[in-house]
Amino acid sequence: MSEITPDLVRHLASLARILVTDQEVEQLAGELGVIVDSVATVTKAVSGDVVATSHPIPMANVYREDVILPSLTQLQALSSAPDSNDGRFKVNAILDED
Amino acid sequence: MTEITSSSAAVLAGLISSKQVSSVEITTAFLDRLEKLNPKTNSYLHFNRENSLAQAKKADQQLADGTAVSPLHGVPIAVKDNLTTTDAPTTAGSKILEGWVPQYDATVVRKLREASMPILGKTNLDEFAMGSSTEFSAYGPSRNPWDLSRIPGGSGGGSSSAIAGHLAPLAIGSDTGGSIRFPAAMTGSVGAKPTYGAVSRYGLIALASSLDQIGPVTNSVMDAAMLQDVIGGYDPRDSTSLPNSLGSMVQSVKEADVKGLRVGVIKQLSSDGFQPGVKACFDDTIEKLAAAGAEIIEVDCPSFEYAVAAYYLILPAEASSNLAKFDSVRFGLRVTPDGNPTIENVMAATREQGFGPEVKRRIILGTYALSSGHYDAYYGSAQKVRTLIQQDLAMAFTQADVLLTPTAPTTAFKIGEKVDDPLAMYLNDVATIPANLAGIPGISVPNGLASEDGLPSGLQILAPAMQDAQMYRVASIVEKLYMDQWGASLIARVPDLEAL
């Protein structure tokens, strides 16, 4: 059995910035436990001397000339924002008051 | 107007360029049909008649002035709703993006506009392309024109049902683990995933960036080849875009010849786990290819046993990172809880309300796979499996020119049948996932109806990376074998949607 406990689900959800109800935590713990048990088989498939592949087609990083190209205006960039003020994105306080 | 909406894109393009029928007439025929029948299939999330017709008028005007700008000039097309469009909402099937109209066009959308192809609308998908049935769309499932109680495949079930229901002559899909090919198999249409990097991903809302690829969904192999020729090519806005040309897919389809072809059948994807009728269709096609002169070779890919497991570590890991951008700050939904919440409380409340169950499941799974103490065992091992899969495929392609598998283990299942069983849902993509992990091209072509339920089955053709032309060549051979036997394409046998 996997180690996916309700407390671990709560911790992972908070890392992922997703609020979860107690009911969701119970359900997710069960579902993720089954999934993790299944995908954990990959650990049996490989040994230490196999190299990891992060990208399907080998590629070097791509650079371009440092020239100014057209981009979104400030107005366009802000046009979809839920809230903005004085040409900037407006959000709630980042730090708690306490 | 039935003849127009059941014609191939190649035929429609010919009618337009020879000025027998206008782009406005053809676009109108599809708009009339989709406005009437979309309530049955839920293929489209957004469409706008005036906007589509304005684009068709412009295409007709260009022709009147003497210039066809592309081989598909004036032929309308449907676009999956995870590609950005400046003139239509882009939701990716999620509540978190409801009503969002992007500030820029995806490169593929720009290319369609430059090719003077009117956009009919945006098609439904599982939320952020996570799923294989469209049941995880926040806007309700799409339905399969062969049987409206069944799924049209996913995540691109909007595009596949639009094609099979003749609500569009062409469509764009995206394929991370099978989201183009699986829906094509479920609906008797053609769906191609090009080589990774062959089509620009700029403006595609990313699911898993090392796996995502955009491609065509159509009614024929020639239509798919024509569309890949329009949307493919290098794009400086996508750093993973391939700089070299892959040649003309259309030319390759025209040169289709079975002589000397070495066809590989993958041991791990040709025996257990397939519905008997699907397996029978597959065996039948292999026999036909052998009779036509192809050499059939069994190849061994032992690592494929671990492909689904590796995929469901790599995909959630990449998705959990990609979807961090939906943070309620710059665009999309913002939910502010009562009291005096911090921005973190706002983000958590927004993502709780904005994301559906499968998206939450995968983000949390990805967060786990990437967490300290598990990273090497899970994500690291999965990346090593990826290497083994590439090695197995490289070996197989020294023995065979192409590899053939059934596209999917079963025909289309009932809506609701697997929605509460994530693991069962994940296994739908057992045959399609290896191509994404290895970056190679794959196409699904119609492969007859399964005897036990009369529903379409699909044949998948895999080719080495960059050899998309070879894939289209063999797809065309298979399509012709089928046409020779049945006298018409499989899609010609889809039930009359108006009568359902």
Coordinates of C-alpha atoms in Angstrom, one line a residue:
Chain A
M1 CA 0.0 0.0 0.0
S2 CA 1.1 3.5 -0.7
E3 CA 1.8 6.2 1.9
I4 CA -0.8 8.6 0.6
T5 CA -2.6 9.6 3.9
P6 CA -5.2 12.3 4.3
D7 CA -2.6 14.5 6.0
L8 CA -0.2 14.1 3.1
V9 CA -3.0 15.1 0.7
R10 CA -3.7 18.2 2.8
H11 CA -0.1 19.1 2.7
L12 CA 0.3 18.6 -1.1
A13 CA -2.9 20.5 -1.8
S14 CA -1.6 23.4 0.3
L15 CA 1.7 23.3 -1.7
A16 CA -0.3 23.4 -4.9
R17 CA -2.5 26.2 -3.5
I18 CA -5.7 24.3 -3.8
L19 CA -8.3 24.5 -1.0
V20 CA -9.7 21.1 -0.3
T21 CA -12.6 20.0 1.9
D22 CA -12.4 17.1 4.3
Q23 CA -14.5 15.0 2.0
E24 CA -12.2 15.8 -1.0
V25 CA -9.2 14.9 1.1
E26 CA -10.6 11.4 1.9
Q27 CA -11.6 10.8 -1.7
L28 CA -8.2 12.0 -3.1
A29 CA -6.3 9.9 -0.6
G30 CA -8.0 6.8 -1.8
E31 CA -7.7 7.6 -5.5
L32 CA -4.1 8.8 -5.4
G33 CA -3.1 5.8 -3.3
V34 CA -4.3 3.5 -6.1
I35 CA -2.6 5.6 -8.8
V36 CA 0.7 5.9 -6.9
D37 CA 0.8 2.1 -6.3
S38 CA 0.3 1.6 -10.0
V39 CA 2.8 4.1 -11.3
A40 CA 5.4 3.1 -8.7
T41 CA 6.2 0.1 -11.0
V42 CA 8.6 2.4 -12.9
T43 CA 11.1 2.0 -10.1
K44 CA 11.4 -1.7 -10.9
A45 CA 12.0 -1.0 -14.6
V46 CA 15.2 0.9 -14.4
S47 CA 18.7 0.5 -13.0
G48 CA 21.2 3.2 -12.1
D49 CA 23.1 3.2 -15.4
V50 CA 20.2 4.3 -17.5
V51 CA 20.4 8.0 -18.4
A52 CA 17.3 10.1 -17.9
T53 CA 15.5 11.7 -20.8
S54 CA 13.7 15.0 -20.1
H55 CA 13.0 16.0 -23.7
P56 CA 12.1 13.7 -26.7
I57 CA 14.2 15.4 -29.4
P58 CA 17.8 16.4 -28.4
M59 CA 18.0 20.2 -28.6
A60 CA 20.3 23.0 -27.4
N61 CA 18.9 26.1 -26.0
V62 CA 17.9 28.6 -28.6
Y63 CA 19.0 32.3 -28.5
R64 CA 18.0 35.1 -30.8
E65 CA 19.5 38.5 -31.5
D66 CA 18.8 41.0 -28.8
V67 CA 16.5 43.3 -30.8
I68 CA 13.3 44.9 -29.8
L69 CA 10.2 43.2 -31.3
P70 CA 6.5 44.3 -31.0
S71 CA 4.9 43.1 -27.8
L72 CA 1.7 43.6 -25.8
T73 CA 1.0 47.2 -24.6
Q74 CA 0.5 47.8 -20.9
L75 CA -3.2 48.2 -21.6
Q76 CA -3.4 44.9 -23.4
A77 CA -1.5 43.1 -20.7
L78 CA -3.8 44.4 -18.0
S79 CA -7.0 43.9 -20.0
S80 CA -7.8 40.4 -18.7
A81 CA -6.7 41.1 -15.1
P82 CA -9.4 40.5 -12.4
D83 CA -8.3 43.8 -10.8
S84 CA -5.7 46.5 -11.7
N85 CA -4.8 49.9 -10.5
D86 CA -2.6 52.7 -11.9
G87 CA -1.1 50.5 -14.7
R88 CA -0.4 47.5 -12.4
F89 CA -2.0 44.2 -11.4
K90 CA -3.8 44.6 -8.1
V91 CA -3.8 41.7 -5.6
N92 CA -4.6 41.1 -1.9
A93 CA -1.9 41.5 0.7
I94 CA 1.0 39.1 0.3
L95 CA 1.9 39.0 4.0
D96 CA -0.5 38.3 6.8
E97 CA -1.0 41.2 9.2
D98 CA -0.1 39.2 12.3
Chain B
M1 CA -26.3 21.2 -48.8
T2 CA -25.7 17.6 -47.6
E3 CA -23.2 17.0 -50.4
I4 CA -21.1 20.0 -49.2
T5 CA -21.0 19.0 -45.5
S6 CA -20.1 15.4 -46.3
S7 CA -17.3 16.2 -48.8
S8 CA -13.6 15.9 -48.0
A9 CA -11.7 19.1 -47.5
A10 CA -9.6 18.3 -50.6
V11 CA -12.8 18.2 -52.7
L12 CA -14.1 21.5 -51.1
A13 CA -10.8 23.2 -51.8
G14 CA -11.1 22.1 -55.5
L15 CA -14.7 23.5 -55.7
I16 CA -13.5 26.8 -54.2
S17 CA -10.4 27.3 -56.3
S18 CA -12.3 26.5 -59.5
K19 CA -15.0 29.0 -58.4
Q20 CA -17.8 26.4 -58.6
V21 CA -18.8 27.0 -55.0
S22 CA -17.8 30.0 -52.8
S23 CA -16.2 29.8 -49.4
V24 CA -19.2 31.7 -48.1
E25 CA -21.6 29.0 -49.4
I26 CA -19.5 26.2 -47.9
T27 CA -19.0 28.0 -44.6
T28 CA -22.7 28.8 -44.4
A29 CA -23.6 25.1 -45.0
F30 CA -21.4 24.0 -42.1
L31 CA -22.7 26.9 -39.8
D32 CA -26.4 25.9 -40.6
R33 CA -25.6 22.3 -39.8
L34 CA -23.7 23.0 -36.6
E35 CA -26.2 25.5 -35.3
K36 CA -28.9 22.8 -35.7
L37 CA -26.9 19.8 -34.5
N38 CA -24.4 21.0 -32.0
P39 CA -27.0 20.7 -29.2
K40 CA -26.9 17.0 -29.9
T41 CA -23.1 16.5 -29.9
N42 CA -21.8 19.5 -27.8
S43 CA -18.8 19.6 -30.2
Y44 CA -18.4 23.3 -30.1
L45 CA -18.1 25.6 -27.0
H46 CA -18.1 28.8 -29.0
F47 CA -19.1 29.8 -32.6
N48 CA -20.0 33.1 -34.1
R49 CA -21.7 33.1 -37.6
E50 CA -20.9 36.7 -38.5
N51 CA -17.3 36.3 -37.6
S52 CA -16.9 33.1 -39.6
L53 CA -18.7 34.5 -42.6
A54 CA -16.6 37.7 -42.6
Q55 CA -13.5 35.5 -42.9
A56 CA -15.1 33.5 -45.7
K57 CA -16.1 36.7 -47.6
K58 CA -12.5 37.8 -47.4
A59 CA -11.3 34.5 -48.8
D60 CA -13.8 34.8 -51.7
Q61 CA -12.7 38.4 -52.4
Q62 CA -9.0 37.2 -52.6
L63 CA -10.0 34.6 -55.1
A64 CA -12.0 37.1 -57.1
D65 CA -8.9 39.3 -57.2
G66 CA -7.0 36.3 -58.6
T67 CA -5.1 34.7 -55.7
A68 CA -5.5 31.5 -53.8
V69 CA -3.1 31.9 -50.9
S70 CA -3.0 28.2 -49.9
P71 CA -4.1 24.7 -51.1
L72 CA -7.0 24.9 -48.5
H73 CA -8.0 28.4 -49.4
G74 CA -11.5 29.1 -48.2
V75 CA -12.1 25.7 -46.5
P76 CA -13.5 26.3 -43.0
I77 CA -12.0 24.6 -39.9
A78 CA -12.8 24.0 -36.2
V79 CA -10.1 24.7 -33.6
K80 CA -9.7 23.0 -30.2
D81 CA -10.4 25.4 -27.4
N82 CA -7.0 25.2 -25.9
L83 CA -5.5 27.3 -28.7
T84 CA -5.6 31.1 -28.2
T85 CA -7.8 33.2 -30.5
T86 CA -8.1 37.0 -30.3
D87 CA -11.7 36.9 -31.7
A88 CA -13.2 34.1 -29.6
P89 CA -13.1 33.0 -26.0
T90 CA -10.5 30.4 -25.0
T91 CA -11.4 28.3 -22.0
A92 CA -9.4 25.0 -22.3
G93 CA -12.7 23.5 -21.0
S94 CA -12.1 25.0 -17.6
K95 CA -14.2 27.3 -15.4
I96 CA -11.0 29.1 -14.4
L97 CA -10.8 30.6 -17.9
E98 CA -14.5 31.2 -18.5
G99 CA -15.0 34.2 -20.7
W100 CA -11.3 34.9 -21.3
V101 CA -10.5 36.3 -24.7
P102 CA -6.7 36.2 -25.3
Q103 CA -4.6 39.1 -26.5
Y104 CA -2.8 37.1 -29.1
D105 CA -3.4 34.3 -31.7
A106 CA -1.6 30.9 -31.4
T107 CA 0.9 30.4 -34.3
V108 CA -1.3 27.7 -35.7
V109 CA -4.4 30.0 -35.7
R110 CA -2.3 32.7 -37.3
K111 CA -1.3 30.2 -40.1
L112 CA -4.9 29.2 -40.6
R113 CA -5.8 32.9 -41.0
E114 CA -2.9 33.5 -43.4
A115 CA -4.1 30.4 -45.4
S116 CA -7.5 32.1 -45.6
M117 CA -9.3 29.3 -43.8
P118 CA -12.4 30.6 -42.0
I119 CA -12.6 29.4 -38.3
L120 CA -16.0 27.9 -37.6
G121 CA -15.6 27.8 -33.8
K122 CA -13.8 26.4 -30.8
T123 CA -14.2 22.7 -29.9
N124 CA -14.8 21.0 -26.5
L125 CA -12.2 19.1 -24.6
D126 CA -11.5 17.6 -21.2
E127 CA -10.4 20.4 -18.9
F128 CA -6.9 21.4 -19.8
A129 CA -6.8 18.4 -22.1
M130 CA -6.7 16.0 -19.1
G131 CA -8.9 13.0 -20.0
S132 CA -9.9 10.6 -22.8
S133 CA -13.6 11.1 -22.9
T134 CA -14.5 14.9 -22.6
E135 CA -16.4 14.0 -19.5
F136 CA -14.0 16.2 -17.6
S137 CA -14.9 19.3 -19.6
A138 CA -16.5 22.0 -17.3
Y139 CA -19.0 22.5 -20.1
G140 CA -20.4 19.0 -20.3
P141 CA -19.3 16.0 -22.4
S142 CA -19.3 15.9 -26.2
R143 CA -21.2 12.9 -27.7
N144 CA -20.2 10.4 -30.3
P145 CA -22.2 10.7 -33.6
W146 CA -22.1 6.9 -34.0
D147 CA -24.1 6.6 -30.7
L148 CA -25.0 9.7 -28.7
S149 CA -24.9 7.7 -25.5
R150 CA -21.1 7.1 -26.0
I151 CA -18.0 9.2 -25.6
P152 CA -16.3 10.6 -28.7
G153 CA -12.8 10.0 -27.1
G154 CA -10.7 12.7 -25.4
S155 CA -9.4 15.0 -24.8
G156 CA -10.2 16.2 -28.3
G157 CA -13.7 14.8 -28.4
G158 CA -15.1 18.1 -29.6
S159 CA -13.0 18.0 -32.7
S160 CA -13.5 14.3 -33.4
S161 CA -17.3 14.5 -33.0
A162 CA -17.4 17.6 -35.2
I163 CA -15.5 15.7 -37.9
A164 CA -17.6 12.5 -37.6
G165 CA -20.8 14.4 -37.4
H166 CA -19.9 16.6 -40.4
L167 CA -20.1 19.8 -38.4
A168 CA -16.6 20.7 -39.8
P169 CA -14.6 19.5 -42.7
L170 CA -11.3 19.9 -40.8
A171 CA -10.3 20.4 -37.2
I172 CA -7.2 21.1 -35.1
G173 CA -6.4 18.9 -32.1
S174 CA -3.6 18.6 -29.5
D175 CA -2.0 15.3 -28.4
T176 CA -0.2 14.8 -25.1
G177 CA -0.8 11.1 -24.7
G178 CA -3.3 10.3 -27.4
S179 CA -5.8 13.2 -27.4
I180 CA -5.9 13.4 -31.2
R181 CA -5.5 9.7 -32.0
F182 CA -7.8 8.2 -29.4
P183 CA -10.8 10.4 -30.3
A184 CA -10.1 9.7 -34.0
A185 CA -10.3 5.9 -33.3
M186 CA -13.5 6.3 -31.3
T187 CA -15.3 8.2 -34.2
G188 CA -13.9 6.6 -37.3
S189 CA -12.0 9.7 -38.3
V190 CA -8.3 10.4 -39.0
G191 CA -6.1 12.0 -36.4
A192 CA -2.4 12.7 -36.7
K193 CA 0.2 13.6 -34.0
P194 CA 3.3 15.0 -35.9
T195 CA 6.8 14.6 -34.7
Y196 CA 7.4 16.7 -31.5
G197 CA 8.4 20.2 -32.7
A198 CA 7.0 19.8 -36.2
V199 CA 4.1 22.2 -35.4
S200 CA 4.5 25.3 -33.2
R201 CA 3.1 25.1 -29.7
Y202 CA 3.1 28.9 -29.3
G203 CA -0.4 29.8 -28.1
L204 CA -1.3 26.2 -27.1
I205 CA -2.3 26.2 -23.4
A206 CA 0.4 23.9 -22.1
L207 CA -0.5 20.6 -20.4
A208 CA 2.9 18.8 -20.4
S209 CA 5.4 20.7 -22.4
S210 CA 7.8 17.8 -23.3
L211 CA 4.8 15.8 -24.6
D212 CA 2.3 18.2 -26.2
Q213 CA 2.0 18.4 -30.0
I214 CA -0.7 20.0 -32.2
G215 CA -2.0 18.1 -35.3
P216 CA -4.9 17.5 -37.7
V217 CA -8.3 15.8 -37.2
T218 CA -10.0 15.0 -40.6
N219 CA -12.1 12.6 -42.6
S220 CA -9.3 11.4 -44.9
V221 CA -5.5 10.9 -44.9
M222 CA -5.1 13.4 -47.8
D223 CA -7.0 16.0 -45.8
A224 CA -4.7 15.5 -42.8
A225 CA -1.6 15.7 -45.0
M226 CA -2.9 19.0 -46.6
L227 CA -3.6 20.4 -43.1
Q228 CA -0.2 19.4 -41.7
D229 CA 1.5 21.1 -44.7
V230 CA -0.4 24.3 -43.8
I231 CA 0.2 24.4 -40.0
G232 CA 3.7 22.8 -39.8
G233 CA 7.1 24.5 -40.0
Y234 CA 9.6 26.4 -37.9
D235 CA 8.4 29.1 -35.5
P236 CA 10.9 31.3 -33.6
R237 CA 8.3 31.8 -30.9
D238 CA 8.5 28.1 -29.9
S239 CA 12.0 27.2 -28.6
T240 CA 11.3 23.5 -29.2
S241 CA 10.2 24.1 -32.9
L242 CA 12.2 22.0 -35.4
P243 CA 14.4 24.1 -37.6
N244 CA 14.5 21.7 -40.5
S245 CA 11.6 21.1 -43.0
L246 CA 10.0 17.6 -42.9
G247 CA 9.0 17.9 -46.6
S248 CA 5.5 17.8 -48.2
M249 CA 3.1 15.3 -46.6
V250 CA 0.7 15.7 -49.6
Q251 CA 3.5 14.6 -52.0
S252 CA 4.1 11.5 -49.8
V253 CA 0.4 10.5 -49.8
K254 CA 0.4 10.7 -53.6
E255 CA 3.4 8.4 -53.9
A256 CA 1.9 5.7 -51.7
D257 CA 3.2 2.3 -52.7
V258 CA 3.3 -0.8 -50.6
K259 CA 6.1 -2.6 -52.4
G260 CA 9.1 -3.3 -50.2
L261 CA 7.4 -1.9 -47.1
R262 CA 8.5 -3.5 -43.8
V263 CA 5.7 -3.4 -41.2
G264 CA 6.5 -4.0 -37.6
V265 CA 3.9 -5.4 -35.2
I266 CA 4.8 -4.7 -31.5
K267 CA 4.6 -7.8 -29.4
Q268 CA 3.5 -5.9 -26.3
L269 CA 0.6 -4.2 -28.2
S270 CA -0.8 -6.9 -30.4
S271 CA -2.1 -9.6 -28.0
D272 CA -3.6 -9.2 -24.6
G273 CA -5.9 -6.4 -23.4
F274 CA -7.7 -5.6 -26.7
Q275 CA -11.5 -6.0 -27.3
P276 CA -11.8 -9.1 -29.6
G277 CA -13.5 -7.1 -32.4
V278 CA -10.8 -4.5 -32.3
K279 CA -8.1 -7.1 -32.4
A280 CA -9.9 -8.9 -35.3
C281 CA -9.9 -5.7 -37.4
F282 CA -6.2 -5.2 -36.6
D283 CA -5.3 -8.8 -37.7
D284 CA -7.4 -8.4 -40.8
T285 CA -5.5 -5.3 -41.9
I286 CA -2.1 -6.9 -41.2
E287 CA -3.2 -9.8 -43.4
K288 CA -4.3 -7.5 -46.2
L289 CA -0.9 -5.6 -46.0
A290 CA 1.0 -8.9 -46.3
A291 CA -1.2 -10.0 -49.2
A292 CA -0.5 -6.7 -50.9
G293 CA 3.3 -7.3 -50.6
A294 CA 4.4 -5.8 -47.3
E295 CA 6.8 -7.7 -45.1
I296 CA 5.4 -8.3 -41.6
I297 CA 7.9 -8.4 -38.7
E298 CA 7.3 -8.9 -35.0
V299 CA 9.3 -6.4 -32.9
D300 CA 9.9 -6.5 -29.2
C301 CA 9.5 -3.4 -27.0
P302 CA 9.7 -4.7 -23.4
S303 CA 9.8 -1.2 -21.9
F304 CA 6.3 -0.4 -23.2
E305 CA 5.0 -2.3 -20.2
Y306 CA 6.0 0.7 -18.1
A307 CA 4.9 3.5 -20.5
V308 CA 1.6 4.3 -18.9
A309 CA 3.2 4.4 -15.4
A310 CA 6.0 6.7 -16.6
Y311 CA 3.5 8.9 -18.4
Y312 CA 1.4 9.3 -15.3
L313 CA 4.4 10.6 -13.4
I314 CA 5.9 12.9 -16.1
L315 CA 2.6 14.4 -17.2
P316 CA 1.3 15.4 -13.7
A317 CA 4.7 16.7 -12.8
E318 CA 4.9 19.0 -15.8
A319 CA 1.2 19.9 -15.5
S320 CA 1.5 20.8 -11.9
S321 CA 4.2 23.3 -12.9
N322 CA 2.4 24.6 -16.0
L323 CA -0.9 25.2 -14.3
A324 CA 0.7 27.3 -11.5
K325 CA 0.1 30.2 -13.8
F326 CA -3.6 30.1 -13.0
D327 CA -3.1 32.2 -9.9
S328 CA -6.0 34.7 -10.1
V329 CA -3.5 37.6 -10.7
R330 CA -3.1 38.4 -14.4
F331 CA -6.1 36.7 -16.1
G332 CA -8.9 34.2 -15.4
L333 CA -11.1 33.7 -12.4
R334 CA -10.5 35.3 -9.0
V335 CA -12.4 34.1 -6.0
T336 CA -11.9 36.3 -2.8
P337 CA -13.0 34.6 0.4
D338 CA -14.7 36.6 3.2
G339 CA -12.6 38.4 5.8
N340 CA -9.2 39.8 5.1
P341 CA -7.6 37.1 3.0
T342 CA -4.0 37.1 1.8
I343 CA -3.2 36.5 -1.8
E344 CA -2.4 32.9 -1.0
N345 CA -5.9 32.4 0.4
V346 CA -7.3 34.0 -2.7
M347 CA -5.2 31.7 -5.0
A348 CA -6.3 28.6 -3.1
A349 CA -10.0 29.6 -3.1
T350 CA -9.8 30.4 -6.8
R351 CA -8.1 27.1 -7.8
E352 CA -10.6 25.2 -5.6
Q353 CA -13.6 26.7 -7.5
G354 CA -11.9 27.0 -10.9
F355 CA -10.5 23.5 -11.3
G356 CA -12.4 20.3 -11.8
P357 CA -11.7 16.9 -10.1
E358 CA -9.3 15.5 -12.7
V359 CA -7.2 18.6 -12.8
K360 CA -6.9 18.7 -9.0
R361 CA -6.1 15.0 -9.0
R362 CA -3.2 15.5 -11.5
I363 CA -1.8 18.7 -9.9
I364 CA -1.7 17.0 -6.5
L365 CA -0.2 13.8 -8.0
G366 CA 2.4 15.9 -9.8
T367 CA 3.2 17.9 -6.7
Y368 CA 3.8 14.5 -4.9
A369 CA 6.0 13.1 -7.7
L370 CA 8.2 16.2 -7.6
S371 CA 8.4 16.5 -3.8
S372 CA 11.6 16.1 -1.9
G373 CA 12.3 12.4 -1.1
H374 CA 10.2 11.1 -4.0
Y375 CA 11.7 13.0 -7.0
D376 CA 14.4 10.5 -7.8
A377 CA 12.3 7.4 -7.2
Y378 CA 9.3 8.6 -9.2
Y379 CA 10.1 11.4 -11.6
G380 CA 13.7 10.3 -12.1
S381 CA 12.7 6.7 -12.8
A382 CA 10.0 7.8 -15.2
Q383 CA 12.5 9.8 -17.2
K384 CA 14.8 6.7 -17.4
V385 CA 11.8 4.6 -18.7
R386 CA 11.5 7.3 -21.3
T387 CA 15.1 6.5 -22.4
L388 CA 14.3 2.8 -22.5
I389 CA 11.2 3.4 -24.7
Q390 CA 13.3 5.5 -27.1
Q391 CA 15.9 2.7 -27.2
D392 CA 13.3 0.0 -27.9
L393 CA 11.8 2.1 -30.6
A394 CA 15.1 2.9 -32.2
M395 CA 15.9 -0.9 -32.3
A396 CA 12.4 -1.6 -33.7
F397 CA 12.9 0.9 -36.5
T398 CA 16.1 -0.8 -37.6
Q399 CA 13.9 -3.8 -38.4
A400 CA 10.7 -2.1 -39.7
D401 CA 9.9 1.1 -41.6
V402 CA 6.7 1.7 -39.6
L403 CA 5.1 0.1 -36.5
L404 CA 1.4 -0.7 -36.4
T405 CA -0.9 -1.1 -33.4
P406 CA -4.6 -0.9 -32.6
T407 CA -5.0 2.8 -31.6
A408 CA -7.2 2.0 -28.6
P409 CA -7.9 -1.2 -26.6
T410 CA -11.7 -0.8 -27.1
T411 CA -14.4 0.9 -29.1
A412 CA -16.2 3.9 -27.6
F413 CA -17.5 3.3 -24.1
K414 CA -20.7 4.7 -22.6
I415 CA -20.7 8.1 -21.0
G416 CA -20.3 7.6 -17.2
E417 CA -18.8 4.1 -17.6
K418 CA -15.3 5.0 -16.4
V419 CA -15.6 8.5 -15.1
D420 CA -15.2 7.4 -11.4
D421 CA -12.3 5.1 -12.1
P422 CA -9.2 7.2 -12.9
L423 CA -6.9 4.2 -13.5
A424 CA -9.3 2.6 -15.9
M425 CA -9.5 5.9 -17.8
Y426 CA -5.7 6.2 -17.9
L427 CA -5.4 2.8 -19.6
N428 CA -7.3 4.0 -22.7
D429 CA -4.0 5.5 -23.9
V430 CA -1.8 2.4 -23.5
A431 CA -1.0 2.3 -27.3
T432 CA -0.7 6.0 -27.9
I433 CA 1.5 7.1 -25.0
P434 CA 4.8 5.7 -26.2
A435 CA 4.8 8.0 -29.3
N436 CA 4.6 11.1 -27.0
L437 CA 7.3 9.8 -24.6
A438 CA 9.6 9.3 -27.6
G439 CA 8.6 12.3 -29.7
I440 CA 7.8 10.3 -32.8
P441 CA 4.9 10.8 -35.2
G442 CA 1.7 8.7 -35.0
I443 CA -1.6 8.7 -36.9
S444 CA -4.9 6.9 -36.3
V445 CA -6.9 5.8 -39.4
P446 CA -10.3 4.1 -39.5
N447 CA -9.9 0.3 -39.4
G448 CA -13.4 -1.0 -39.7
L449 CA -16.2 -1.7 -37.3
A450 CA -15.8 -4.1 -34.4
S451 CA -18.1 -7.1 -34.9
E452 CA -19.6 -7.2 -31.4
D453 CA -20.9 -3.6 -31.2
G454 CA -20.7 -2.2 -34.7
L455 CA -18.5 0.8 -33.5
P456 CA -15.4 2.1 -35.2
S457 CA -11.9 0.8 -34.4
G458 CA -8.7 2.6 -35.2
L459 CA -5.3 1.5 -36.6
Q460 CA -2.2 3.4 -35.4
I461 CA 0.8 3.9 -37.6
L462 CA 4.1 5.0 -35.9
A463 CA 7.1 6.2 -37.8
P464 CA 10.6 7.4 -36.7
A465 CA 11.1 11.0 -35.6
M466 CA 11.0 13.5 -38.5
Q467 CA 9.6 10.8 -40.8
D468 CA 6.0 12.1 -40.8
A469 CA 5.9 11.7 -44.6
Q470 CA 6.5 8.0 -44.2
M471 CA 3.7 7.8 -41.7
Y472 CA 1.3 9.6 -44.1
R473 CA 2.4 7.3 -47.0
V474 CA 1.5 4.1 -45.0
A475 CA -1.7 5.7 -43.7
S476 CA -2.7 6.3 -47.3
I477 CA -1.9 2.7 -48.2
V478 CA -4.1 1.4 -45.4
E479 CA -6.9 3.8 -46.3
K480 CA -6.8 2.6 -49.9
L481 CA -6.9 -1.1 -48.9
Y482 CA -10.0 -0.3 -46.9
M483 CA -11.6 1.7 -49.8
D484 CA -10.9 -1.1 -52.2
Q485 CA -12.8 -3.5 -50.0
W486 CA -15.7 -1.4 -48.9
G487 CA -16.1 1.1 -51.8
A488 CA -16.3 4.1 -49.4
S489 CA -14.6 5.5 -46.4
L490 CA -15.8 4.3 -42.9
I491 CA -17.1 7.7 -42.1
A492 CA -19.7 7.4 -44.9
R493 CA -21.4 4.8 -42.7
V494 CA -21.9 7.1 -39.7
P495 CA -25.6 7.3 -38.8
D496 CA -27.6 10.4 -39.9
L497 CA -27.2 12.8 -37.0
E498 CA -30.4 14.6 -37.9
A499 CA -32.4 11.4 -37.3
L500 CA -30.7 10.5 -34.0

